[in-house]
PDB file of C-alpha atoms and ligand atoms in Angstrom:
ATOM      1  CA  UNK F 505       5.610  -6.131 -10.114  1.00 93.00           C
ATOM      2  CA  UNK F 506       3.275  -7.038  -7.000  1.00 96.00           C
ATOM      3  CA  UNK F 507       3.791 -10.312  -5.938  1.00 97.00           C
ATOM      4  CA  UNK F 508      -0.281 -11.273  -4.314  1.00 98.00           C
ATOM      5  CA  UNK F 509      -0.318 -13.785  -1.982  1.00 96.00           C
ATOM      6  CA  UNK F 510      -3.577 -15.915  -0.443  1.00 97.00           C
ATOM      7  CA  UNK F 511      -2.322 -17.015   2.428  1.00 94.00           C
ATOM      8  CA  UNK F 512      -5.533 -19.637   3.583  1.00 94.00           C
ATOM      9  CA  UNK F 513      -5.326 -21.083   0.125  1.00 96.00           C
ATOM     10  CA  UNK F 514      -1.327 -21.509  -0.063  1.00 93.00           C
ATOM     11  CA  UNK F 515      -1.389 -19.758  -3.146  1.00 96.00           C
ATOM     12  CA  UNK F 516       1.229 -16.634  -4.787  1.00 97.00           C
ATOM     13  CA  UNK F 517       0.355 -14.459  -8.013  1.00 97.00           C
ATOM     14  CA  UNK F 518       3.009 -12.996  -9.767  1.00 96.00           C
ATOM     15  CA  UNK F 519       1.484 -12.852 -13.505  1.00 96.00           C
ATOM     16  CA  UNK F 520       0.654  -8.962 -14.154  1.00 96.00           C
ATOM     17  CA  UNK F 521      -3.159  -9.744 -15.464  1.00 97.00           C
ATOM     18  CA  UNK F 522      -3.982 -12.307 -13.068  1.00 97.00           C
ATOM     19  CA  UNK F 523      -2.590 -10.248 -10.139  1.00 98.00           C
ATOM     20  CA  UNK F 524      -4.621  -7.355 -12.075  1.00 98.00           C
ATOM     21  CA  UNK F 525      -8.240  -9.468 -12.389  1.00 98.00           C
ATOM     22  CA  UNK F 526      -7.726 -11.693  -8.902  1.00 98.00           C
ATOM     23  CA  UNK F 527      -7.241  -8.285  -7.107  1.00 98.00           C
ATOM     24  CA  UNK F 528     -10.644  -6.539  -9.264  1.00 98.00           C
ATOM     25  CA  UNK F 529     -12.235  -9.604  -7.742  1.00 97.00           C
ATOM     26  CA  UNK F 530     -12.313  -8.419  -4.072  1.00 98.00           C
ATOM     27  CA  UNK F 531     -12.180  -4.751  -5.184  1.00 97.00           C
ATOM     28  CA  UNK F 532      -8.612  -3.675  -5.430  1.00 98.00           C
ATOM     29  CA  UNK F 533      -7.017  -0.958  -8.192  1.00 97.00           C
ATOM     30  CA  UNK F 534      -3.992  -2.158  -9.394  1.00 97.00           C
ATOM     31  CA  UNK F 535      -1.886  -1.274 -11.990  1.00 95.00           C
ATOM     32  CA  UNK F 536       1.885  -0.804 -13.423  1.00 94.00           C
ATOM     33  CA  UNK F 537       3.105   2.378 -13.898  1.00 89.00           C
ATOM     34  CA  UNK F 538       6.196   3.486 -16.364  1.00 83.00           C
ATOM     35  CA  UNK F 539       8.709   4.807 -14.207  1.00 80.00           C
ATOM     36  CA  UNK F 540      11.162   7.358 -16.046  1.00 72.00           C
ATOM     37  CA  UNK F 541      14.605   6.592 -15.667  1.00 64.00           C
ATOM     38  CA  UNK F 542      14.999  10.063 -14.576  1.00 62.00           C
ATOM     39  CA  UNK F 543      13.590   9.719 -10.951  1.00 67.00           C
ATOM     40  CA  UNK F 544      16.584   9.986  -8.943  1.00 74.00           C
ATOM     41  CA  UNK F 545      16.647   8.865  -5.054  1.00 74.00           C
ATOM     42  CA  UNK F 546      17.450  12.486  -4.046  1.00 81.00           C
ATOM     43  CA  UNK F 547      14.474  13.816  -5.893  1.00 85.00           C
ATOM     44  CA  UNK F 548      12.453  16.438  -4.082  1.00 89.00           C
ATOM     45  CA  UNK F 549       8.602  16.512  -3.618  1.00 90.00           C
ATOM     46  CA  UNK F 550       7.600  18.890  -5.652  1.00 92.00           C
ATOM     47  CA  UNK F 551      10.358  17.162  -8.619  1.00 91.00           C
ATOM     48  CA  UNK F 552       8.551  13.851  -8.113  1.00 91.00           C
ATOM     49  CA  UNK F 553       4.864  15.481  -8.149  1.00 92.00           C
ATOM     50  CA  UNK F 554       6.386  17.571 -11.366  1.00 92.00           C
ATOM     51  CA  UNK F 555       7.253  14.440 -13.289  1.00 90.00           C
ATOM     52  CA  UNK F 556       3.739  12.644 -12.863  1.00 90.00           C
ATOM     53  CA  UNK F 557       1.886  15.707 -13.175  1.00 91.00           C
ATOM     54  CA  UNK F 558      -0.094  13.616 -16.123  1.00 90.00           C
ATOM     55  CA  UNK F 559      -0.652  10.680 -14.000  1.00 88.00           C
ATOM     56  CA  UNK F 560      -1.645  12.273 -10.978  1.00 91.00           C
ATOM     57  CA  UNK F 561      -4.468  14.645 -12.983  1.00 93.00           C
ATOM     58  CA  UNK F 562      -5.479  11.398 -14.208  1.00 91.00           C
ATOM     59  CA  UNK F 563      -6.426   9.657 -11.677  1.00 90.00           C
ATOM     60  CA  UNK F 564      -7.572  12.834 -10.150  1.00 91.00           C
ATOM     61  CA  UNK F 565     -10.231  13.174 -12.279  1.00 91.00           C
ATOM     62  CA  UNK F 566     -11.164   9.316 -11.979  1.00 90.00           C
ATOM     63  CA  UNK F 567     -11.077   8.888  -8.569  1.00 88.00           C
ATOM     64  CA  UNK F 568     -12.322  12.605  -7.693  1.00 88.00           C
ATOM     65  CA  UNK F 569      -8.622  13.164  -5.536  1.00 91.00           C
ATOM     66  CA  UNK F 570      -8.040  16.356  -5.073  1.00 91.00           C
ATOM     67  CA  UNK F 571      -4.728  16.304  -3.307  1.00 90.00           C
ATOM     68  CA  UNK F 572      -1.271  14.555  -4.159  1.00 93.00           C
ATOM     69  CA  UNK F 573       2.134  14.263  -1.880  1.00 92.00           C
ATOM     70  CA  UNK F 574       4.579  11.936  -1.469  1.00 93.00           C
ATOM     71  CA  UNK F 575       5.239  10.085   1.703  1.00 93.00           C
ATOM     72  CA  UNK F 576       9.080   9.252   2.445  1.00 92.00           C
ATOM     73  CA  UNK F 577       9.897   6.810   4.945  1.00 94.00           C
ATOM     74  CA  UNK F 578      13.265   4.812   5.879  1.00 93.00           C
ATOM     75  CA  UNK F 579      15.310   3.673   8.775  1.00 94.00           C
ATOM     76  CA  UNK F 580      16.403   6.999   9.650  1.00 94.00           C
ATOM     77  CA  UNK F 581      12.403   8.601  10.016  1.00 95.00           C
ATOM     78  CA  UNK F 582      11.984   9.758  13.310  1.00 95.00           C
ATOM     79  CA  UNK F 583       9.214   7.764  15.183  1.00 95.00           C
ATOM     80  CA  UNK F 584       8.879   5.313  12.487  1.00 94.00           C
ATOM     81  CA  UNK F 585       7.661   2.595  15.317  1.00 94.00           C
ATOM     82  CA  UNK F 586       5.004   4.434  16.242  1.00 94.00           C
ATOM     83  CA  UNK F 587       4.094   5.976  12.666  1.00 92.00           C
ATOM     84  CA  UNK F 588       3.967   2.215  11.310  1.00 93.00           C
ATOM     85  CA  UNK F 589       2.075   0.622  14.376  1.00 93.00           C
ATOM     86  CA  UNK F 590      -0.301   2.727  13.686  1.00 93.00           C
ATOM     87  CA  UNK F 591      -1.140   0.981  10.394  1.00 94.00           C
ATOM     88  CA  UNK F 592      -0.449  -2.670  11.068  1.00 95.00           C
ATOM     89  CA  UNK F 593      -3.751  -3.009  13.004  1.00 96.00           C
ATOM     90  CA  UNK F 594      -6.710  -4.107  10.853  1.00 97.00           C
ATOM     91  CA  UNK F 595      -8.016  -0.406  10.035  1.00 97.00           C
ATOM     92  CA  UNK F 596     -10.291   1.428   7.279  1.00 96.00           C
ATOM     93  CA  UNK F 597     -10.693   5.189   6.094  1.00 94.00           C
ATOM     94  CA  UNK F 598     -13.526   7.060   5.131  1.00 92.00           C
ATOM     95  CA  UNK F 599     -11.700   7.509   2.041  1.00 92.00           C
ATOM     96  CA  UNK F 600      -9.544   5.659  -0.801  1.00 93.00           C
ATOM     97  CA  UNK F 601      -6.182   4.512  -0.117  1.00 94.00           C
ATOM     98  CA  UNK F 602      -4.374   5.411  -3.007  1.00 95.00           C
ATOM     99  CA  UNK F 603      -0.543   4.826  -3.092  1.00 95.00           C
ATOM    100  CA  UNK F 604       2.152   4.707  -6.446  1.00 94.00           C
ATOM    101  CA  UNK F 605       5.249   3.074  -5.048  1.00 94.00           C
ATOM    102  CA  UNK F 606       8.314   4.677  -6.241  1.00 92.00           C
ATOM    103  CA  UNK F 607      10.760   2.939  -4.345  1.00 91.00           C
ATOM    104  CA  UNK F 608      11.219   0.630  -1.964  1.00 93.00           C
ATOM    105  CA  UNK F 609       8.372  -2.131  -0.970  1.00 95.00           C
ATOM    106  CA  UNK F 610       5.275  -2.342   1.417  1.00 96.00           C
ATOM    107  CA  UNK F 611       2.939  -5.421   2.153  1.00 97.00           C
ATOM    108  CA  UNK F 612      -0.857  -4.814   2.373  1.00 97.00           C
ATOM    109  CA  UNK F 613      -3.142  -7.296   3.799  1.00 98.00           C
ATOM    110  CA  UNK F 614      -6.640  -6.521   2.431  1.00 98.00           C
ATOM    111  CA  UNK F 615      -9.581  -8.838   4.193  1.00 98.00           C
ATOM    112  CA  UNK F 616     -12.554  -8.307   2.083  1.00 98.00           C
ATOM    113  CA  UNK F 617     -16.240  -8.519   2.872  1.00 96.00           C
ATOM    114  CA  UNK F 618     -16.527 -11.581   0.340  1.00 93.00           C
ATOM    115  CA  UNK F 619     -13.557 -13.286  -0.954  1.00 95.00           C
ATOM    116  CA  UNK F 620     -10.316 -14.727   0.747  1.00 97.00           C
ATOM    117  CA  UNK F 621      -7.991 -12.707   3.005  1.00 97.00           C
ATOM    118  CA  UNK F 622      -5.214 -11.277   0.434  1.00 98.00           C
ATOM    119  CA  UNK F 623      -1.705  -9.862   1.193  1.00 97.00           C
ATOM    120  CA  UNK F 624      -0.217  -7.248  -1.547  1.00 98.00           C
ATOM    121  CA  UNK F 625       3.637  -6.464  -1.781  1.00 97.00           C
ATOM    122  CA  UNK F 626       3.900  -3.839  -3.630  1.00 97.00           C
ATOM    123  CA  UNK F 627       6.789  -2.209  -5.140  1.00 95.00           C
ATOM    124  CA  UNK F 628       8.645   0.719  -7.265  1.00 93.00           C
ATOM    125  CA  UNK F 629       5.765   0.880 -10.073  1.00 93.00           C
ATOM    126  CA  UNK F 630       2.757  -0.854  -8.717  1.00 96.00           C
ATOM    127  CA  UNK F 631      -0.276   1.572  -8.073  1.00 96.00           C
ATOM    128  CA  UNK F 632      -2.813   0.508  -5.530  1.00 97.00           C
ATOM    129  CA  UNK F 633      -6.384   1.744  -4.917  1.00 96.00           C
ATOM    130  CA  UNK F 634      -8.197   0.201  -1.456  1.00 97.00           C
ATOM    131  CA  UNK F 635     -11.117   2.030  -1.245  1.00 96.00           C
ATOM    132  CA  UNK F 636     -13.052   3.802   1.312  1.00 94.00           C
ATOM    133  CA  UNK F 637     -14.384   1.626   3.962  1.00 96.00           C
ATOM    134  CA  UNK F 638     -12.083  -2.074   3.099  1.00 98.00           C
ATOM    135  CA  UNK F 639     -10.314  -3.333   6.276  1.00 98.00           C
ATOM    136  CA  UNK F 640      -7.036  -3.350   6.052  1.00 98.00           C
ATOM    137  CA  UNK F 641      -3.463  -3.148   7.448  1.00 97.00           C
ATOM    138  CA  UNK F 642       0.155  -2.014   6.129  1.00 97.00           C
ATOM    139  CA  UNK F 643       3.388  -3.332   7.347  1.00 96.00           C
ATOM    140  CA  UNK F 644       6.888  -2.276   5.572  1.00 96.00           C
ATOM    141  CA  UNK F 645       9.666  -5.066   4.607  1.00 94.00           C
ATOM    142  CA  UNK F 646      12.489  -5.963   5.655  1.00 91.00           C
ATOM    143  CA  UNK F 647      14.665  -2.478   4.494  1.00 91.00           C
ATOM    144  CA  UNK F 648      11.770  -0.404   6.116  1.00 94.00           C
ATOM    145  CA  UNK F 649      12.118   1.864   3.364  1.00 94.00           C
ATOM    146  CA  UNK F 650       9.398   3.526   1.081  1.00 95.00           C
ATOM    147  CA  UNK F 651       8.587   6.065  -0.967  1.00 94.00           C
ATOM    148  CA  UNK F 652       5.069   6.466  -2.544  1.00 95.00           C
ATOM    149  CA  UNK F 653       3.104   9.398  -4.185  1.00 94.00           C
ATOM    150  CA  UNK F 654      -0.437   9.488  -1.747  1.00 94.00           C
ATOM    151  CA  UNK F 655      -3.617  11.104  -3.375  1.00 93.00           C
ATOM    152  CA  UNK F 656      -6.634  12.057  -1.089  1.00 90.00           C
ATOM    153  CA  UNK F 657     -10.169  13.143  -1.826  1.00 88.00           C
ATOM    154  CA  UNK F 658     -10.047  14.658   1.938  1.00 83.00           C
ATOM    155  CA  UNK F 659      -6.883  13.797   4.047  1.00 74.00           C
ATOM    156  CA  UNK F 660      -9.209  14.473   7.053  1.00 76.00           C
ATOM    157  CA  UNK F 661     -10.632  11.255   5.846  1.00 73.00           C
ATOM    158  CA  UNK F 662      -7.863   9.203   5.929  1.00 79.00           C
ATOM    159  CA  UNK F 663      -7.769   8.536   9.763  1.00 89.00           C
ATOM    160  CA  UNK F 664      -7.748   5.198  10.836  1.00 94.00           C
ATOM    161  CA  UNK F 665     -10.980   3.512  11.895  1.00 96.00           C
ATOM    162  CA  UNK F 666      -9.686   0.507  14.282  1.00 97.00           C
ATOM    163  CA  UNK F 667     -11.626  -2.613  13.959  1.00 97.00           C
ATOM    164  CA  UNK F 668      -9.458  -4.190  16.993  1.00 96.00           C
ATOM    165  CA  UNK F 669     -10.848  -7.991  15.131  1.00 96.00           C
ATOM    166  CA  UNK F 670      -7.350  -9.190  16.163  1.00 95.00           C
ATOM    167  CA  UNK F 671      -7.347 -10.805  12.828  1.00 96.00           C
ATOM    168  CA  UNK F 672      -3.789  -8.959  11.809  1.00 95.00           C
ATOM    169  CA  UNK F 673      -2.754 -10.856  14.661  1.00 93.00           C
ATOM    170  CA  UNK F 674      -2.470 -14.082  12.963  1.00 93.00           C
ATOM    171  CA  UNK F 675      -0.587 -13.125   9.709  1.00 92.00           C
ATOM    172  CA  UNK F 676       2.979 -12.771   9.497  1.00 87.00           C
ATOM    173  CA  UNK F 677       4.477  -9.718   7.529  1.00 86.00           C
ATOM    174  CA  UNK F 678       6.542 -11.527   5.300  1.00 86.00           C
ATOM    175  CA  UNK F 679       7.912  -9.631   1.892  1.00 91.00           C
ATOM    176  CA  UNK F 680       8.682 -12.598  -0.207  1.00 89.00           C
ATOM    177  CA  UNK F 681      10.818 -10.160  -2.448  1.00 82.00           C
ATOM    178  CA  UNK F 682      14.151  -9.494  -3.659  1.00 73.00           C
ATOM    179  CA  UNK F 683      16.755 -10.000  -0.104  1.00 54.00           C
ATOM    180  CA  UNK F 684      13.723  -9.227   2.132  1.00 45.00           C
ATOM    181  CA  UNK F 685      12.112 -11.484   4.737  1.00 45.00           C
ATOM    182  CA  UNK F 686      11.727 -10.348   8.190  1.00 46.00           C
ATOM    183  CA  UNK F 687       8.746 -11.118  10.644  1.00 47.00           C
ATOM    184  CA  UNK F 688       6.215  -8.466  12.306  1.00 49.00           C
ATOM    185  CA  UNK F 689       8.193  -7.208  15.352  1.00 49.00           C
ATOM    186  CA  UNK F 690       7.390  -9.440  18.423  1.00 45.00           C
ATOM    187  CA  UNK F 691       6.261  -6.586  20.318  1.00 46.00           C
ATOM    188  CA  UNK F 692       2.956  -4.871  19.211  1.00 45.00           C
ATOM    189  CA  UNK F 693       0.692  -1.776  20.967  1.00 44.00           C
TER     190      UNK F 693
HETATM  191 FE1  FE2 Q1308      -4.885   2.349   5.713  1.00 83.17          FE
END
């Protein structure tokens, strides 16, 4: 389960529906996911896109994605500074930011147009839809370990657009989950 935090308002969701409707409120998908027991940690790509064939035609055909993979990242990924520094800056995409976390956790800050800034920790089960054009950033926890399913409409479109507000600047990336709390890195780009 997500765990939604409100940091300007000292406040913490952890209730499915009211994570669910607070996160409608500034535009976020969210959802839970069943996760078969048979998704092992050594499964391959095309094993894990195999076993949520259903889901991912799904939301393929809500969300008009026409491409699925599955993004693996840990300790051990070469360049994983640079990959994830590229993402904690306060950012948007010309297209939806869809992720299913199957293991692992990530936090997403979200700072909507209308409505209070919002960090998201998601983890194994929680789906996530930031659309096209919401600034955001993404930080890992503490382990530094994920591994989601990513659907695009156009990966050309998922670039990041830097809005260099500074704003990311002033929010610590802290997983409040299970054995995880660690600070953003001191040094940033
Ligand atoms: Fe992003």
């Amino acid at each position: 389960m997500a765990i939604v935090r409100v940091p300007n308002e000292d406040r913490t969701l952890r209730d499915k529906e009211e994570i669910t409707d607070f996160l409608a409120g500034i535009g976020i998908g969210y959802e839970r996911w069943h996760l078969p027991e048979a998704v092992g940690d050594d499964a391959s790509t095309e094993e894990i896109l195999a076993m949520y064939s259903e889901q991912i035609e799904n939301l393929k055909q809500r969300g008009g994605y026409v491409t699925a993979d599955v993004i693996d990242v840990s300790p051990a990924t070469p360049n994983l500074d640079a990959m994830l520094a590229k993402f904690s800056r306060e950012h948007w995409h010309e297209e939806d930011e869809v992720r299913f976390t199957l293991r692992g956790r990530g936090l997403f800050h979200i700072h909507p147009r209308q409505g209070p800034l919002t960090a998201i920790e998601v983890e194994s089960g929680d789906l996530i839809c930031v659309p096209r054009g919401t600034w955001h950033w993404f930080d890992l926890c503490g382990d530094r370990t994920i591994q989601a399913i990513r659907l695009f409409q156009d990966q050309s479109g998922w670039t990041p657009h830097y809005t260099d507000s500074g704003i990311d600047r002033g929010y610590q990336s802290v997983c409040l989950g299970p054995s995880y709390v660690r600070s953003r890195p001191a040094i940033r780009p």
